[in-house]
Structures are given as structure tokens and as C-alpha cells.
Coordinates of C-alpha atoms and ligand atoms in Angstrom, one line a residue:
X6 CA -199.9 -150.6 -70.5
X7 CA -203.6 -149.8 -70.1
X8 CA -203.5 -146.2 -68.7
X9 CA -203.2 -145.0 -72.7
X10 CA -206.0 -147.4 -73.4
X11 CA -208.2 -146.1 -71.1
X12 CA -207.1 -142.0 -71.9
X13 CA -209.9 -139.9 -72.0
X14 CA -212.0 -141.3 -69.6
X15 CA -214.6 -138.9 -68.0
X16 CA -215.2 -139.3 -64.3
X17 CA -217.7 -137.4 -61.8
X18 CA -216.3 -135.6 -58.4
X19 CA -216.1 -139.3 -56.8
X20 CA -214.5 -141.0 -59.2
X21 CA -217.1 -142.9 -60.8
X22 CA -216.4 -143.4 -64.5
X23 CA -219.2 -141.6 -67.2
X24 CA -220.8 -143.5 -69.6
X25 CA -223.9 -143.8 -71.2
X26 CA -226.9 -141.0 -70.5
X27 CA -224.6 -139.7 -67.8
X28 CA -222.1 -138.4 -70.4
X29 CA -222.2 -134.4 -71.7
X30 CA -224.6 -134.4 -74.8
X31 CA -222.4 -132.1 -76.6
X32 CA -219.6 -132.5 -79.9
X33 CA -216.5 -130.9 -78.7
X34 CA -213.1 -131.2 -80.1
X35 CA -209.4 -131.4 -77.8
X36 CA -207.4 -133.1 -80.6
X37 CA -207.3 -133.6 -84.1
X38 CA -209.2 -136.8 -85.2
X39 CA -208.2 -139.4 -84.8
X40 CA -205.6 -138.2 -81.7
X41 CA -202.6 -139.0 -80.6
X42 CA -203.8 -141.7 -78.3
X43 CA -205.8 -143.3 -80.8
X44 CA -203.0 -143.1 -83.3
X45 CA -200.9 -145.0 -80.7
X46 CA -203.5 -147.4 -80.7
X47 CA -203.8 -147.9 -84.1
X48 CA -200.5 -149.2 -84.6
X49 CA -201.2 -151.6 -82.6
X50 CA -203.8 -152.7 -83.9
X51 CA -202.3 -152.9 -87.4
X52 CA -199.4 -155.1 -85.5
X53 CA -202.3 -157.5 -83.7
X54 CA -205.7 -157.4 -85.9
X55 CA -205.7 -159.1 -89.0
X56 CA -205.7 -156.6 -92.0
X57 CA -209.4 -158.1 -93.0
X58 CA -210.8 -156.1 -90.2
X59 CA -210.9 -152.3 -91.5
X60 CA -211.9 -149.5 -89.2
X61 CA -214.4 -146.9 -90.4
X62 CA -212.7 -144.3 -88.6
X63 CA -209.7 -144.6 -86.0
X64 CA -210.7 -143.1 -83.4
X65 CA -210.3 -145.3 -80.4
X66 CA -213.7 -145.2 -77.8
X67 CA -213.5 -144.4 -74.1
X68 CA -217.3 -144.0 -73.5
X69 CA -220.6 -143.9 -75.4
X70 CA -224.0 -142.5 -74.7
X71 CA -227.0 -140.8 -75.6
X72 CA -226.2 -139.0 -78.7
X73 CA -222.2 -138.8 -78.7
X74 CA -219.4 -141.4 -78.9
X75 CA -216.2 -140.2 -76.6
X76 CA -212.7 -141.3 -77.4
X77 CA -209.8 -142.0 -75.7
X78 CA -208.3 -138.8 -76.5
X79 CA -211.2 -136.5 -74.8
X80 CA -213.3 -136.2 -78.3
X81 CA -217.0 -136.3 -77.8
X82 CA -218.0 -137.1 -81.3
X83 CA -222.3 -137.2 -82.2
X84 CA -223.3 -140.1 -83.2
X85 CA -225.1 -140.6 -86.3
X86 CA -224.5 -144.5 -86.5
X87 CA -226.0 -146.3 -83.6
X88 CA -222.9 -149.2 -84.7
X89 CA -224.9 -149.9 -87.4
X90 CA -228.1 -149.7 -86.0
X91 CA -227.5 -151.5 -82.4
X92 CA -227.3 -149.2 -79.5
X93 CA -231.0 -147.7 -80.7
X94 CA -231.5 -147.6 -76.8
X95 CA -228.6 -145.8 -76.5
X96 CA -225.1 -147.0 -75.5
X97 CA -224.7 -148.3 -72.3
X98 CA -228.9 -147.4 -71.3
X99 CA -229.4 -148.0 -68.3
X100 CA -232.1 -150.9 -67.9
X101 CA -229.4 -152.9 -70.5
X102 CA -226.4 -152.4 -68.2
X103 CA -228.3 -153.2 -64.6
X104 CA -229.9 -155.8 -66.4
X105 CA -226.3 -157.2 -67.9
X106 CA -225.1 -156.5 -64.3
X107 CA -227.2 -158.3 -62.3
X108 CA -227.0 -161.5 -64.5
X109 CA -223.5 -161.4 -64.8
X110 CA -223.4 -161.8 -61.0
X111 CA -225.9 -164.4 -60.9
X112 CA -224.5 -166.7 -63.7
X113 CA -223.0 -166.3 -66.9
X114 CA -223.5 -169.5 -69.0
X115 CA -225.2 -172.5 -68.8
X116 CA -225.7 -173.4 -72.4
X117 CA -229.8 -173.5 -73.0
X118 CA -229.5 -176.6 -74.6
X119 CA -228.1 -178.2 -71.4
X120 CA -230.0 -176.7 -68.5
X121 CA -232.2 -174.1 -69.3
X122 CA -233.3 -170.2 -67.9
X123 CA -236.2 -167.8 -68.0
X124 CA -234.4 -165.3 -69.6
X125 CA -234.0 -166.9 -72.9
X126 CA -238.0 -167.9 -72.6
X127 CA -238.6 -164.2 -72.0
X128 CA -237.1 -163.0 -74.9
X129 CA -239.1 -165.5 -77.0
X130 CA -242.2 -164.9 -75.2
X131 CA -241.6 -160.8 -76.3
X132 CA -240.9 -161.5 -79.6
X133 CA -244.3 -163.2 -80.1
X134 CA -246.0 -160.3 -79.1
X135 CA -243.7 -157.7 -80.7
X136 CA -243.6 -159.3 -84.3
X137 CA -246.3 -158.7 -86.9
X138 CA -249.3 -161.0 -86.7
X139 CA -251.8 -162.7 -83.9
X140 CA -250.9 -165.9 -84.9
X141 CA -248.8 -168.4 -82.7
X142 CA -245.1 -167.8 -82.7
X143 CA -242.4 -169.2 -81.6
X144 CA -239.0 -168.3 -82.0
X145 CA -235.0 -169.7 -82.0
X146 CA -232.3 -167.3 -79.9
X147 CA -229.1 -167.3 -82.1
X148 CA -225.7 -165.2 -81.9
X149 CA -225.6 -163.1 -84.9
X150 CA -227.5 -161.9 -88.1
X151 CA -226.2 -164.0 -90.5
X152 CA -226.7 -167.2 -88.0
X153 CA -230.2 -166.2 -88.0
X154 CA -230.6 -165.9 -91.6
X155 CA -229.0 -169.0 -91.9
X156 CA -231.4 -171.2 -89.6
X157 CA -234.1 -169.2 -91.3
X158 CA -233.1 -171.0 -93.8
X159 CA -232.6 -174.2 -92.8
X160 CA -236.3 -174.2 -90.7
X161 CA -237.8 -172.9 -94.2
X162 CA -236.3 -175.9 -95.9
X163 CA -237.4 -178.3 -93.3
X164 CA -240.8 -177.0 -93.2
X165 CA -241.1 -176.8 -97.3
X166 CA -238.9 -180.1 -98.2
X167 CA -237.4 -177.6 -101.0
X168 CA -233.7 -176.7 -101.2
X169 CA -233.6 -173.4 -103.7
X170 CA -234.4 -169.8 -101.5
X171 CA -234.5 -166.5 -103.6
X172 CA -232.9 -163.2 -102.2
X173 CA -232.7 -159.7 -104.4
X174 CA -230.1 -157.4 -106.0
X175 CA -228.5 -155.5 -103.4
X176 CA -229.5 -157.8 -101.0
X177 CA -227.4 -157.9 -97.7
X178 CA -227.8 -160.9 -95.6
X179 CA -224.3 -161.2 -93.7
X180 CA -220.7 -163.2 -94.3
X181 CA -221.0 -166.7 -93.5
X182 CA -221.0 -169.2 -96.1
X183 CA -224.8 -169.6 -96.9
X184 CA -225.4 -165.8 -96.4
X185 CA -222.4 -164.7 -98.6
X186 CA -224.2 -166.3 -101.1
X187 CA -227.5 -164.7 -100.6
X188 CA -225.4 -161.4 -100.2
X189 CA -225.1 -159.7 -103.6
X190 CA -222.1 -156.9 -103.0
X191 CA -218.4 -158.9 -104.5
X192 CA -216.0 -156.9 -103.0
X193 CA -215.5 -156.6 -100.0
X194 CA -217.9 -159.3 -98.7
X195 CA -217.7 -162.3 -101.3
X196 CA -214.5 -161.9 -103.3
X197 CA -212.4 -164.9 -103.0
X198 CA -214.0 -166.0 -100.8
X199 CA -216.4 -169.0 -102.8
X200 CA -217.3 -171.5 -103.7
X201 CA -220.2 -170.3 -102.3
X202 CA -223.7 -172.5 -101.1
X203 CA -225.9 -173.8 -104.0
X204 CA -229.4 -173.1 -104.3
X205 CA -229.4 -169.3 -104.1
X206 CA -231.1 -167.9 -107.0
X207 CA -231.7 -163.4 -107.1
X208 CA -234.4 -161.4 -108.2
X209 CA -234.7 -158.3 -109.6
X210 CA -235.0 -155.8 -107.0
X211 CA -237.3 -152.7 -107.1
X212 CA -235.5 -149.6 -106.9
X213 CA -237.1 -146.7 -108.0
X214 CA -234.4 -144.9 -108.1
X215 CA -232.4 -146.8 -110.5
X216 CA -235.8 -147.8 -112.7
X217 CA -235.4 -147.3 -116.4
X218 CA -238.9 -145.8 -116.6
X219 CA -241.2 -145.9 -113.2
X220 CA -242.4 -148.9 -111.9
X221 CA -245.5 -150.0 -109.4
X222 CA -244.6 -151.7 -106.9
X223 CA -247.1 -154.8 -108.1
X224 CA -245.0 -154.8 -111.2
X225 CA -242.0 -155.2 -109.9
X226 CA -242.9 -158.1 -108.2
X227 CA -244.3 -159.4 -111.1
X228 CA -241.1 -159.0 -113.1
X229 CA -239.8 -160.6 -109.7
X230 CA -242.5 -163.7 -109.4
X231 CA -242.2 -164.5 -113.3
X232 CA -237.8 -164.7 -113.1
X233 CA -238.8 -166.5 -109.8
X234 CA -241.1 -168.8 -111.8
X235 CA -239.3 -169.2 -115.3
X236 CA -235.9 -170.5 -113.6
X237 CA -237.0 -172.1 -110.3
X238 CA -240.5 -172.8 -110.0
X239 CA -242.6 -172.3 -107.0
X240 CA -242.4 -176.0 -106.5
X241 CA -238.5 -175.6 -105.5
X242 CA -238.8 -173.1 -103.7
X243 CA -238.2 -172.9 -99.7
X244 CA -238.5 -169.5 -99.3
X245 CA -237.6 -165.9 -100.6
X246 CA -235.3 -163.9 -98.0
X247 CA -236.0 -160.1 -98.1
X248 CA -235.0 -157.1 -96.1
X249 CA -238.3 -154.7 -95.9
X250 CA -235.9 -152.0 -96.6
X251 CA -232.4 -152.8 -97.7
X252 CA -229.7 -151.7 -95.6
X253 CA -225.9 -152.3 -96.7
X254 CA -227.5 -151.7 -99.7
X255 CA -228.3 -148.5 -100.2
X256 CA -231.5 -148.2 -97.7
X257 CA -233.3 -149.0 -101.0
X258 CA -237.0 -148.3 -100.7
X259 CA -239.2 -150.4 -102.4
X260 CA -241.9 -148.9 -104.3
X261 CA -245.6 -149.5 -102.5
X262 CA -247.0 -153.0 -102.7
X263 CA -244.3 -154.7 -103.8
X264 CA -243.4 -156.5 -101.0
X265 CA -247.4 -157.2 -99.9
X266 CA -247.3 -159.0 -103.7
X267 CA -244.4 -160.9 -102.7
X268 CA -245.9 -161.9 -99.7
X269 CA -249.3 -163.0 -101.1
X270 CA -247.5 -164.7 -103.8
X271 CA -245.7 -167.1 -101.1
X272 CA -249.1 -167.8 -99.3
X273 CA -250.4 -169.4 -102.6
X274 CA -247.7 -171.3 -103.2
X275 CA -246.7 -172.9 -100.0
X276 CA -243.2 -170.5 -100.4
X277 CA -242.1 -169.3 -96.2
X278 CA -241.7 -165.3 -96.5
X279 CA -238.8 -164.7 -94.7
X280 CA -238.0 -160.6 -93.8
X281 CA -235.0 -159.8 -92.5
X282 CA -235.6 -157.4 -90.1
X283 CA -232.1 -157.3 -89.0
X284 CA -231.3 -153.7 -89.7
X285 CA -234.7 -152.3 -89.8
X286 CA -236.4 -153.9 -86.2
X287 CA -236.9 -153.0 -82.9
X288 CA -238.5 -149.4 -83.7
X289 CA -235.8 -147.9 -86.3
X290 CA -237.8 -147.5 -89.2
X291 CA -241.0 -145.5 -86.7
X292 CA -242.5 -149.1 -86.5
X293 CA -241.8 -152.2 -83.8
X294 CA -240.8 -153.8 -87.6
X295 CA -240.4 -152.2 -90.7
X296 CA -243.1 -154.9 -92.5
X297 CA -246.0 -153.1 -90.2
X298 CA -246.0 -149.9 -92.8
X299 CA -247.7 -152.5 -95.4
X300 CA -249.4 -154.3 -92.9
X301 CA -247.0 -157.5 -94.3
X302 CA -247.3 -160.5 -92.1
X303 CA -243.8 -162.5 -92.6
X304 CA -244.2 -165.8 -91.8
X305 CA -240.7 -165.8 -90.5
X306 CA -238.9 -163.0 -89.7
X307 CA -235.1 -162.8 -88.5
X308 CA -234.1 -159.7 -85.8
X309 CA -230.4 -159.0 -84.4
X310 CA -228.8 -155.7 -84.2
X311 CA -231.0 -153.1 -82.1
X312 CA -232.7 -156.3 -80.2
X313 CA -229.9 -156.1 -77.2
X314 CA -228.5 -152.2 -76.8
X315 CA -225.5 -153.6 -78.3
X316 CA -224.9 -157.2 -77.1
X317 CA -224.5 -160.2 -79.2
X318 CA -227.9 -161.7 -79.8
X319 CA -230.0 -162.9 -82.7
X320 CA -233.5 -164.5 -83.1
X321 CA -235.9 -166.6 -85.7
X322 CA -239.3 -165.9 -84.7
X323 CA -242.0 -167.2 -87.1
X324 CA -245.3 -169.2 -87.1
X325 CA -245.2 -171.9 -84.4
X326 CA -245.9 -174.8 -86.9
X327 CA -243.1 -174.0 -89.4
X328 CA -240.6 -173.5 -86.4
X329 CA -241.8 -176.6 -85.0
X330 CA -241.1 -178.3 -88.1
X331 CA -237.6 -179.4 -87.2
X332 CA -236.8 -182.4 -85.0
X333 CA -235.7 -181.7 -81.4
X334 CA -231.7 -180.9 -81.7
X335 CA -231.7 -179.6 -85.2
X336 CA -231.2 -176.1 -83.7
X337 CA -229.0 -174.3 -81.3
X338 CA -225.8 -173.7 -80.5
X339 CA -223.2 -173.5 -77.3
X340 CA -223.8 -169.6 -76.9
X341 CA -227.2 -169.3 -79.0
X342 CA -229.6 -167.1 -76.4
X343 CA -226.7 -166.3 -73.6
X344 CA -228.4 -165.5 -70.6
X345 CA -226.4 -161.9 -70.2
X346 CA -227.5 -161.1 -73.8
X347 CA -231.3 -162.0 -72.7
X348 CA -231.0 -159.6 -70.0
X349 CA -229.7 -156.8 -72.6
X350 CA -232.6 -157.9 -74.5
X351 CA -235.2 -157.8 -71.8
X352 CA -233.7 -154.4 -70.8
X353 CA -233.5 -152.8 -74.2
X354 CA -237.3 -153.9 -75.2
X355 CA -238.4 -152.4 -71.6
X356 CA -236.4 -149.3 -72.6
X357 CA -237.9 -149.2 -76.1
X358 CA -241.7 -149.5 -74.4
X359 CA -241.4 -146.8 -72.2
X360 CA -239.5 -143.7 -74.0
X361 CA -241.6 -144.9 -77.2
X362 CA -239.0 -144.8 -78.9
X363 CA -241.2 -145.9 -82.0
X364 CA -242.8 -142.6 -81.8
X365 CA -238.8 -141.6 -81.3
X366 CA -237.9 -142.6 -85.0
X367 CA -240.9 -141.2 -86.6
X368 CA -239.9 -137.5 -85.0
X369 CA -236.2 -138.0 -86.1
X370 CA -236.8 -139.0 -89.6
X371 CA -238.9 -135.5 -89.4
X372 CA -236.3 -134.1 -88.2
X373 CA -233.2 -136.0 -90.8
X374 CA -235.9 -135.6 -93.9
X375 CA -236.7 -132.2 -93.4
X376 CA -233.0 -131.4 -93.3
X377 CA -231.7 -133.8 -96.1
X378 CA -234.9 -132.3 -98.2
X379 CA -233.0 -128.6 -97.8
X380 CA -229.4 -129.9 -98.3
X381 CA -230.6 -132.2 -101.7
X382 CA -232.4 -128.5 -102.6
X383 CA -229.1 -127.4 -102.5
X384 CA -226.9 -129.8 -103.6
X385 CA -228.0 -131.4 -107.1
X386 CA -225.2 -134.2 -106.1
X387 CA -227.8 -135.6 -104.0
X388 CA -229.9 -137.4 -106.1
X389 CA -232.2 -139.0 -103.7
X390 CA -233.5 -138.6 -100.4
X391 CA -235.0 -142.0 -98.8
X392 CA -235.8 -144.0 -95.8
X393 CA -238.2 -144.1 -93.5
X394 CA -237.7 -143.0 -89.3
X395 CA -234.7 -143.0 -88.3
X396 CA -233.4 -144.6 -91.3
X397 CA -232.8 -142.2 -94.2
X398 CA -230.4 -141.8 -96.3
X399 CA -229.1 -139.3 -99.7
X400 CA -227.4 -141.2 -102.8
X401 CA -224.6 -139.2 -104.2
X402 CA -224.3 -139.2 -107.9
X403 CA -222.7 -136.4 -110.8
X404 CA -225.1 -134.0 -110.9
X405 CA -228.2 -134.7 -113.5
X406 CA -227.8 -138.1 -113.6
X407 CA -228.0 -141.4 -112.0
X408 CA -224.0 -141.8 -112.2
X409 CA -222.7 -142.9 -108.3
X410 CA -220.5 -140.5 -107.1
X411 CA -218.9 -142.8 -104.5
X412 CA -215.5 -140.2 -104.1
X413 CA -218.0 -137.3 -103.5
X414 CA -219.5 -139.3 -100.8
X415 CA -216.0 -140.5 -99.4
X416 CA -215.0 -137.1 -99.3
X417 CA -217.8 -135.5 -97.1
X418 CA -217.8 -138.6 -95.1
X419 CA -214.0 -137.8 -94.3
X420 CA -215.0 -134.5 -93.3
X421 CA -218.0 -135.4 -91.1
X422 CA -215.3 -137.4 -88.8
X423 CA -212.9 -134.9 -88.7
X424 CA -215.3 -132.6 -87.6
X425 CA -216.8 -134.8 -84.7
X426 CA -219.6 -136.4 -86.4
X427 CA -219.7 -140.2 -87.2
X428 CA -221.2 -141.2 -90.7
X429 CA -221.8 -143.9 -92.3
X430 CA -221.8 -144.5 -96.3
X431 CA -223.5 -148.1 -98.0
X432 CA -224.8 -148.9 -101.1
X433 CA -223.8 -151.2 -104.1
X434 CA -222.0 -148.4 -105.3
X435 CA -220.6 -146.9 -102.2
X436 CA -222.4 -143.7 -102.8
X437 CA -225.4 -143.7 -100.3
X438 CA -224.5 -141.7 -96.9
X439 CA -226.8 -143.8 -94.6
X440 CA -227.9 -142.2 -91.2
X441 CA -228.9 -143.8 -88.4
X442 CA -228.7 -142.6 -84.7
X443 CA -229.3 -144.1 -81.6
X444 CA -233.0 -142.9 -81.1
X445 CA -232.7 -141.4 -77.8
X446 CA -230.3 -139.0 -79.2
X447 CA -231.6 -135.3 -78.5
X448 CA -232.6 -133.0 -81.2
X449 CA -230.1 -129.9 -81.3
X450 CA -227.3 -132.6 -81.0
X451 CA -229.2 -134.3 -84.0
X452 CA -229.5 -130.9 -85.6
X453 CA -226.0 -130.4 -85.2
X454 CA -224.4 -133.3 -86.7
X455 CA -226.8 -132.7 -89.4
X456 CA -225.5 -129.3 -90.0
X457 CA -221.9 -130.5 -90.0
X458 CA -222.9 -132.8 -92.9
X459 CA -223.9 -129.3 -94.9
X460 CA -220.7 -127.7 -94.4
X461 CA -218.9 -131.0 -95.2
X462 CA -220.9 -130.7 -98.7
X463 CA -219.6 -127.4 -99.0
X464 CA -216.2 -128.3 -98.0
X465 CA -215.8 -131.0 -100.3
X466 CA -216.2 -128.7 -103.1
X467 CA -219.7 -130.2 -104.2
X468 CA -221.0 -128.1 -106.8
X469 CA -224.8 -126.0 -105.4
X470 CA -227.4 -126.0 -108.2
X471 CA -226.3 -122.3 -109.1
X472 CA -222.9 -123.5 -109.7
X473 CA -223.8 -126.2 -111.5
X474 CA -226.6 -124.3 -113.9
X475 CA -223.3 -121.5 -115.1
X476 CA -221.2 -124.7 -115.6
X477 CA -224.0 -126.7 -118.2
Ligands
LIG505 C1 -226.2 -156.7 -90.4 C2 -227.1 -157.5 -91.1 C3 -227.0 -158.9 -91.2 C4 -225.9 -159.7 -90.6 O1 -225.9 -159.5 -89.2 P1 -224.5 -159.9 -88.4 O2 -224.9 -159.8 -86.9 O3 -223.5 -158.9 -88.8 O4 -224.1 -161.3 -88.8 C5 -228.0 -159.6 -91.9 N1 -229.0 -158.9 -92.5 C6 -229.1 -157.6 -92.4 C7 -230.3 -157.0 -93.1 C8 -228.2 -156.8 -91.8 O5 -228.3 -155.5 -91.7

């Protein structure tokens, strides 16, 4: 029963299995994608796995590394995802795995709340140096995104003694109750899925992109601030929740100084300035945090994703007094700062330190803007290149306009997978193509998958700017 499970599997001359850095750096194709193996699987999984939980693409992993994702079939596929910005270390590195390892051996749970560790005190004690500011910080280990954002939430509220938060268009906080609601995306996240929490008001967002006439950045926090003020007032007001740059939706860039006027704005008026660093921390956007490229001090920020090389761990790190403004028990949780995801952690800031991988994400968003820059030169579909490090992105729309083209995206995201690359899409309209590989991933590899997304363009029958000139 497992042997098909376990297909594909690359070992060395004595057996050993291959994973992570060990693995060939290299896209090479056995099967069709996904394979017969995976196929196999995939029934299954449509027979075991609740039809809620979809599958970018089917194909089944074996081992994971580096650059490429290999599946069960023999497919090394080049990974231009990270799953969804986690393994920015690199699957499987190798200071996350010994570290996993050793603690595994050594214990496995205790529950923090009921006899503590130094692991979990570690992690803390690097997330007050790592985060923006000199201030004292201290911080709250937690299980997922959305549980973070949530006891953001509730410390802000504490701290404030206000109920209402603000979050923005095309916001993306996670799936939970309270963060469905600050989530602004329907389908798939929210749809029948309400009543949803009270007390979550949106702002405009700014999107230059998708501005009727262009915008400063101070403006659009002014048109932010006065919504903000006219129907909830500052005195109601716990906090505003904001991603530096948004990720599920759309990587959406906001213009210069907007988020420093936000952020002033709270300081005045007592308001906790939460970022949610979830999909931009931990060096992806060239930066520790994405907040440092305006010199933006968050009084609370919330970090998941790329904190633990892929285990499940989640943190609130913020200004010591507002942490400490909720009475002893009012946070935790039975698995909240698991000692084997602390030693991922620990591993995956050490790995982070010393391959600068900071430095890392600058150099591949060189690389990804350079070649997204050619291919949008190209391809009038692409209306937009954006992003910053190794967090770019192209929004697909009808050529000329600001129309989404979310089947034009679909299509060379289709194409990208069946030729060995893994893609993402995002956006509010489902028309962004959103890179974002693990940052140890090497540079012809990168190059590469890159170049497949060119020829998918082409294959997908998007018109060039020749084409589209003759046709009007
Ligand atoms: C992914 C994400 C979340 C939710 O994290 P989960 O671990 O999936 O709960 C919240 N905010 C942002 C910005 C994210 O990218």
C-alpha cells in the first residue's frame, strides 16, 4: 500500500533517501504531468479528502529541495512557489531538519503553558531583534497565520478598550471566523460561510494600478483616514490590520508613503498598527520585513509562513507594554510555540543569517524583474509588473486596458505545470501570476522556469504587441 506512495523516490549508492539541497537542481520530465502515480493517488484522494480542499496541481511530492519539487512519478519540477512563501530556506535545509531531528528525539510536546522550554523563549528572544524598531518587544508563539492575526486582534483590543479594527480591499488575512471577516475575496474564502465577526470595517486600498487617475501615496491614506474617520471614529478604533504588500491579493504595491501616513496616523490617535507580515517576512521581499523599505515601525506585527522552513508556527511580536496588556492566561493555546516548530524556527533564522538570504531576494527580484520587464515588453496582456525581491508578480488583463484576464492567466499557468514549472496565480480577480521561490533556488534553474513562463505565453496564444497593433 505504500510502495506507490512513496514512487519516485531518489536514493544515493547506499540507500539513503534524497531530499532537500542533496537533490539534482535540474527540471526534467519522465511522465506526463501529473503521472500515472499521482493520478492513482488522486483518486484517492477524491475518495478520502473532503472536496473543500482543491489541489493547485496534482502532482503527488516525493522530495523537495533547493530550487525543484520531485514527485512520486520521477518529475523534478522548479519551484517558483516556496508553498506559498514557506520553504524560503529551502525544503528540507538542512539546519531545519537536524534541528527538527534532534528535538524530536529529545521531546515532542510539553504544552508551554504547562511546563515550559528554551526553544519557544528563543524564538521570541529572535523576533525582538529581527523586527522593526529598538524598542522593547515581546512576542506570543501561535500555530497559524490567521491565529496570529486573530490574537493580534484581540491584544490590540485589550490594550485600546475598542472593539472596531479596519482592514483594506483586497485584504487577505486567513479563514477563521474573525479573519474571514477581515479577508475581502467572497468566493472561495467567505461564501457561505457567515455570519461573519462584527466590528470589521474596510478601507479603500491604494492600488495604483487600478487608480482612476494617479494617486500619492499620502492621498490615499487620506481618502483611507477620512472613510476611517467619517464611519468609525478614531475613538473606536483598536487597530487597522494591513499587509505591507498584499499577497492573495494581487501582490498589490502601495504607492510611497501611504503606509508611513497610516502609521503616523495611528500614533496620534492611540490606534495599534498592526502589519501583517505573514507573506512578506523573514527576507522575501529583500528586507528581514517588508515595513523596513519605509522605515515603518509596526507596533504589532504578525509573522508565519517562511518563519519555520515549512513547519507550523506563527508569532505576535509587538511593543512589550501593549503585549503585556492582557491578563496572564488570556493567550496560548495546547500546540501554540511547539517545541519541534521552535527548532525549525531557530534553524531557518540561523539559515537565513548566514547565506543572507536578504541579500538573496534583492538579487532574484533582479533577476524575476528584469525578465518579467522583457516578457510584459512583449506581451501587452501583461499589464503590470510589481513586487519587490523575491516577490513579483505580472497582472494579466485584455490588452489596452485594465480588464482582468483571469482565463489568459489560467491558461499559461496550466502550461507552466505541464512543462515542469510550478506557478502560482492570486489576485481579487484571479489574473495576477504571483512568483515566489524558495530563495536559495540557483539562478539558471531560476532562469529557466522563467523562460518556460515565455513560451507558456506563447503557447497560450497570447497576442505580442505586433499582433495586437494589425488587429486594432
Ligand atoms: C497566508 C496568510 C495568512 C494566513 O495564514 P495561515 O497560516 O494560512 O492561517 C494571513 N495573512 C497573510 C498576509 C497571509 O499571506
Amino acid at each position: 500500500m505504500s510502495s506507490d506512495i512513496h514512487g519516485g523516490i531518489q536514493t544515493d549508492s547506499h540507500g539513503e533517501i534524497l531530499g532537500g539541497p542533496t537533490l539534482p537542481q535540474h527540471r526534467h520530465l519522465v511522465t506526463e504531468i501529473p503521472g500515472p502515480i499521482s493520478r492513482a493517488l488522486h483518486e484517492r484522494k477524491t475518495a478520502s479528502v473532503s472536496g473543500g480542499v482543491s489541489v493547485g496541481l496534482p502532482a503527488y511530492i516525493a522530495a523537495a529541495g533547493g530550487g525543484v519539487v520531485v514527485d512520486v512519478d520521477g518529475n523534478s519540477l522548479i519551484d517558483l512557489a516556496a508553498g506559498i512563501a514557506v520553504t524560503s530556506v529551502g525544503n528540507a535545509a538542512p539546519k531545519v531538519a537536524e534541528g527538527v531531528a534532534r528535538q524530536v528525539h529529545q521531546f515532542t510536546h510539553t504544552c508551554f503553558m504547562v511546563v515550559p522550554y528554551g526553544g519557544y523563549v528563543e524564538v521570541c528572544e529572535r523576533l525582538a531583534e529581527l523586527t522593526p524598531g529598538s524598542h522593547a518587544k515581546k512576542s506570543v508563539l501561535l500555530n497559524s497565520g490567521a491565529e496570529a492575526v486573530e490574537n493580534a486582534v484581540k491584544i490590540a483590543r485589550v490594550a485600546t478598550g475598542r472593539d472596531a479594527v479596519v482592514v483594506f480591499d483586497h485584504a487577505y488575512h486567513g479563514r477563521t471566523n474573525l479573519t474571514m471577516a477581515m479577508t475581502a475575496k467572497n468566493a472561495p474564502y467567505k461564501n457561505g460561510f457567515g455570519p461573519f465577526a462584527g466590528e470589521v470595517y474596510r478601507a479603500p486600498m491604494s492600488y495604483p494600478f487600478r487608480e482612476p487617475a494617479p494617486i500619492k501615496g499620502a492621498e490615499a491614506a487620506e481618502r483611507a483616514i477620512t472613510m476611517i474617520e467619517k464611519q468609525v471614529g478614531a475613538e473606536n478604533l483598536a487597530a487597522i490590520v494591513i499587509e505591507p504588500i498584499q499577497g492573495e491579493g494581487g501582490f498589490i504595491v502601495p504607492a510611497e508613503g501611504f503606509l508611513p501616513a497610516l502609521s503616523e496616523w495611528c500614533t496620534k490617535h492611540g490606534v495599534v498598527f498592526i502589519a501583517d507580515e505573514i507573506q512578506t517576512g523573514f527576507c522575501r521581499t529583500g528586507d528581514w520585513f517588508a515595513c523596513e523599505n519605509e522605515g515603518v515601525v509596526p507596533d504589532l506585527i504578525t509573522t508565519a509562513k517562511g518563519i519555520a522552513g515549512g513547519l507550523p508556527l506563527a508569532a505576535v511580536t509587538g511593543r512589550a507594554e501593549i503585549m503585556d496588556a492582557v491578563h496572564p492566561g488570556g493567550l496560548g493555546g495546547t500546540y501554540g510555540g511547539n517545541p519541534v516548530a521552535c527548532a525549525a524556527a531557530l534553524g531557518a533564522i540561523e539559515t537565513m543569517k548566514e547565506l543572507d538570504l536578504a541579500a538573496r531576494a534583492r538579487h532574484i527580484g533582479q533577476i524575476m524583474g528584469r525578465r518579467l520587464h522583457e516578457l510584459a515588453e512583449r506581451y501587452p496582456s501583461i499589464g503590470e509588473v510589481r513586487g519587490r525581491g523575491a516577490m513579483m508578480a505580472i497582472e494579466v488583463v485584455k490588452p489596452g486596458t485594465i480588464t482582468p484576464d483571469a482565463e489568459l492567466a489560467g491558461a499559461v499557468n496550466r502550461i507552466c505545470h505541464s512543462e515542469g514549472v510550478l506557478t502560482l496565480t492570486c489576485g481579487t480577480f484571479g489574473n495576477v501570476f504571483r512568483f515566489l521561490p524558495p530563495l536559495v533556488i540557483d539562478d539558471a534553474l531560476l532562469e529557466e522556469g522563467l523562460a518556460v513562463v515565455e513560451q507558456a505565453f506563447a503557447a497560450a496564444g497570447a497576442p505580442t504587441r505586433r499582433e495586437s497593433a494589425v488587429v486594432g
